[in-house]
Short mmCIF file of C-alpha atoms in Angstrom, two decimals:
data_model
loop_
_atom_site.label_atom_id
_atom_site.label_comp_id
_atom_site.label_asym_id
_atom_site.label_seq_id
_atom_site.Cartn_x
_atom_site.Cartn_y
_atom_site.Cartn_z
CA MET A 1319 14.87 -34.70 13.56
CA ARG A 1320 15.46 -31.03 14.29
CA HIS A 1321 15.28 -31.14 18.08
CA ARG A 1322 16.92 -28.06 19.63
CA ASN A 1323 18.16 -26.74 16.28
CA LYS A 1324 17.25 -23.06 16.10
CA THR A 1325 19.20 -22.04 13.00
CA LEU A 1326 17.15 -21.39 9.87
CA LYS A 1327 19.51 -22.59 7.15
CA LEU A 1328 17.65 -20.94 4.26
CA GLY A 1329 19.22 -23.31 1.72
CA ARG A 1330 22.64 -21.63 1.92
CA THR A 1331 26.07 -22.38 3.27
CA LYS A 1332 27.03 -20.81 6.58
CA PRO A 1333 29.26 -18.00 5.17
CA HIS A 1334 26.64 -17.10 2.55
CA ARG A 1335 23.85 -17.11 5.15
CA GLU A 1336 25.85 -14.96 7.59
CA GLN A 1337 26.69 -12.38 4.92
CA MET A 1338 23.12 -12.28 3.59
CA LEU A 1339 21.64 -11.75 7.05
CA ALA A 1340 24.27 -9.11 7.85
CA ASN A 1341 23.32 -7.25 4.67
CA LEU A 1342 19.61 -7.47 5.55
CA VAL A 1343 20.22 -6.08 9.04
CA CYS A 1344 22.41 -3.27 7.67
CA SER A 1345 19.65 -2.35 5.23
CA LEU A 1346 17.16 -2.40 8.10
CA ILE A 1347 19.39 -0.09 10.15
CA LEU A 1348 19.96 2.34 7.29
CA LYS A 1349 16.44 2.39 5.78
CA GLY A 1350 14.15 1.54 8.70
CA GLN A 1351 12.33 -1.32 6.99
CA VAL A 1352 13.09 -4.11 4.53
CA ARG A 1353 10.78 -6.13 2.25
CA THR A 1354 11.94 -9.75 1.99
CA THR A 1355 10.69 -13.32 2.35
CA ARG A 1356 9.13 -14.35 5.67
CA ARG A 1357 11.83 -16.91 6.48
CA LYS A 1358 14.64 -14.43 5.84
CA ALA A 1359 12.80 -11.79 7.85
CA ARG A 1360 12.49 -14.13 10.85
CA ALA A 1361 16.19 -15.00 10.71
CA ALA A 1362 17.25 -11.37 10.28
CA SER A 1363 14.95 -10.27 13.10
CA ALA A 1364 16.88 -12.38 15.61
CA LEU A 1365 20.20 -10.91 14.44
CA ALA A 1366 18.82 -7.35 14.52
CA ASP A 1367 17.62 -7.83 18.09
CA ARG A 1368 21.09 -9.02 19.10
CA MET A 1369 22.68 -5.99 17.43
CA ILE A 1370 20.34 -3.63 19.31
CA THR A 1371 21.38 -5.29 22.56
CA LEU A 1372 25.02 -4.63 21.67
CA GLY A 1373 24.13 -1.04 20.77
CA LYS A 1374 22.46 -0.51 24.13
CA ALA A 1375 25.64 -1.59 25.91
CA GLY A 1376 27.50 1.06 23.92
CA ASP A 1377 31.06 0.14 24.94
CA LEU A 1378 34.03 -0.40 22.66
CA HIS A 1379 33.87 -4.19 22.88
CA SER A 1380 30.21 -4.20 21.81
CA ARG A 1381 30.99 -1.89 18.90
CA ARG A 1382 33.78 -4.19 17.74
CA LEU A 1383 31.52 -7.23 18.00
CA ALA A 1384 28.87 -5.46 15.91
CA ILE A 1385 31.42 -4.43 13.27
CA SER A 1386 32.74 -7.99 13.06
CA ARG A 1387 29.21 -9.32 12.56
CA LEU A 1388 27.72 -6.65 10.25
CA ARG A 1389 30.91 -5.65 8.38
CA GLN A 1390 29.67 -2.10 7.62
CA LYS A 1391 31.02 0.69 9.79
CA GLY A 1392 28.42 3.21 8.62
CA ALA A 1393 25.55 0.97 9.65
CA VAL A 1394 27.19 0.25 13.02
CA SER A 1395 27.71 3.95 13.74
CA LYS A 1396 24.03 4.64 12.95
CA LEU A 1397 23.04 1.66 15.11
CA PHE A 1398 24.99 2.94 18.11
CA GLY A 1399 24.16 6.61 17.53
CA GLU A 1400 20.48 6.64 16.56
CA VAL A 1401 18.71 3.28 16.60
CA ALA A 1402 19.85 1.78 19.93
CA PRO A 1403 19.17 4.93 22.03
CA ARG A 1404 15.55 4.90 20.77
CA CYS A 1405 15.16 1.39 22.22
CA ALA A 1406 16.79 2.16 25.59
CA GLN A 1407 13.55 1.71 27.57
CA ARG A 1408 12.49 -1.50 25.82
CA ASN A 1409 13.67 -4.88 27.12
CA GLY A 1410 13.29 -6.85 23.90
CA GLY A 1411 11.19 -7.23 20.79
CA TYR A 1412 12.87 -4.46 18.84
CA THR A 1413 11.67 -5.68 15.42
CA ARG A 1414 8.41 -6.89 13.95
CA VAL A 1415 7.65 -9.02 10.91
CA LEU A 1416 4.48 -8.03 9.04
CA LYS A 1417 3.15 -10.65 6.64
CA LEU A 1418 2.17 -9.37 3.21
CA ALA A 1419 -0.83 -10.74 1.36
CA VAL A 1420 1.04 -10.85 -1.95
CA ARG A 1421 3.45 -13.55 -2.97
CA ARG A 1422 6.60 -13.07 -5.02
CA ILE A 1423 5.96 -13.44 -8.75
CA GLY A 1424 8.80 -15.80 -9.66
CA ASP A 1425 8.51 -18.51 -7.02
CA ALA A 1426 5.38 -17.59 -4.99
CA ALA A 1427 7.41 -17.15 -1.81
CA ASP A 1428 5.62 -15.64 1.20
CA MET A 1429 6.70 -12.01 1.54
CA ALA A 1430 7.00 -9.87 4.67
CA ILE A 1431 8.18 -6.49 5.88
CA LEU A 1432 10.80 -6.36 8.62
CA GLU A 1433 10.78 -3.09 10.55
CA TRP A 1434 11.51 -1.55 13.94
CA THR A 1435 8.70 -1.70 16.49
CA ASP A 1436 9.03 1.99 17.41
CA GLN A 1437 7.88 2.92 13.88
CA ALA A 1438 4.31 3.07 12.63
CA PRO A 1439 3.30 -0.08 10.71
CA ALA A 1440 3.95 -0.04 6.98
CA ALA A 1441 1.15 1.33 4.80
CA ASP A 1442 1.12 -1.55 2.29
CA ALA A 1443 0.88 -4.17 5.07
CA ALA A 1444 -2.12 -2.56 6.78
CA PRO A 1445 -5.44 -4.33 6.28
CA LYS A 1446 -7.68 -2.57 3.78
CA SER A 1447 -11.30 -1.88 4.53
CA GLU A 1448 -14.10 -2.68 2.09
CA LYS A 1449 -15.20 0.83 1.12
CA PRO A 1450 -15.49 4.02 3.11
CA ALA A 1451 -19.05 5.20 3.71
CA ASP A 1452 -18.62 8.33 1.57
CA GLN A 1453 -17.56 6.30 -1.51
CA ALA A 1454 -20.45 3.81 -1.41
CA LYS A 1455 -22.67 3.70 -4.47
CA PRO A 1456 -25.79 5.83 -4.21
CA ALA A 1457 -29.06 3.95 -4.27
CA ALA A 1458 -30.75 3.86 -7.66
CA ALA A 1459 -33.92 5.93 -7.69
#
């Protein structure tokens, strides 16, 4: 039974999982959005939210905690300099996970986009309408 177990193990050992999630969050910080599997996106979203909370504190201890967790000084400096100040007014929910309709070719894994909530939603995750009115077929006469 998995009562009160919050950790998504993702089929990896703890050091591998920590490094993989740290790399995902660093890519999210540097690029703004990441395309990955839904389970990895959910796990990385929790870590990204914790890193934003550290960035909002902005003190030396928080910076050192973020560096020890993410292991990339460039990503941490961008987190503290650009990303966290944008989220200063928000009390939580800094990331969103958008489900994609397509599945990965090799193993049919559910795919998702992980991005910051203060961005516009990704174009390829937006629902597509049937056909615009101007592109409808003309009636045969």
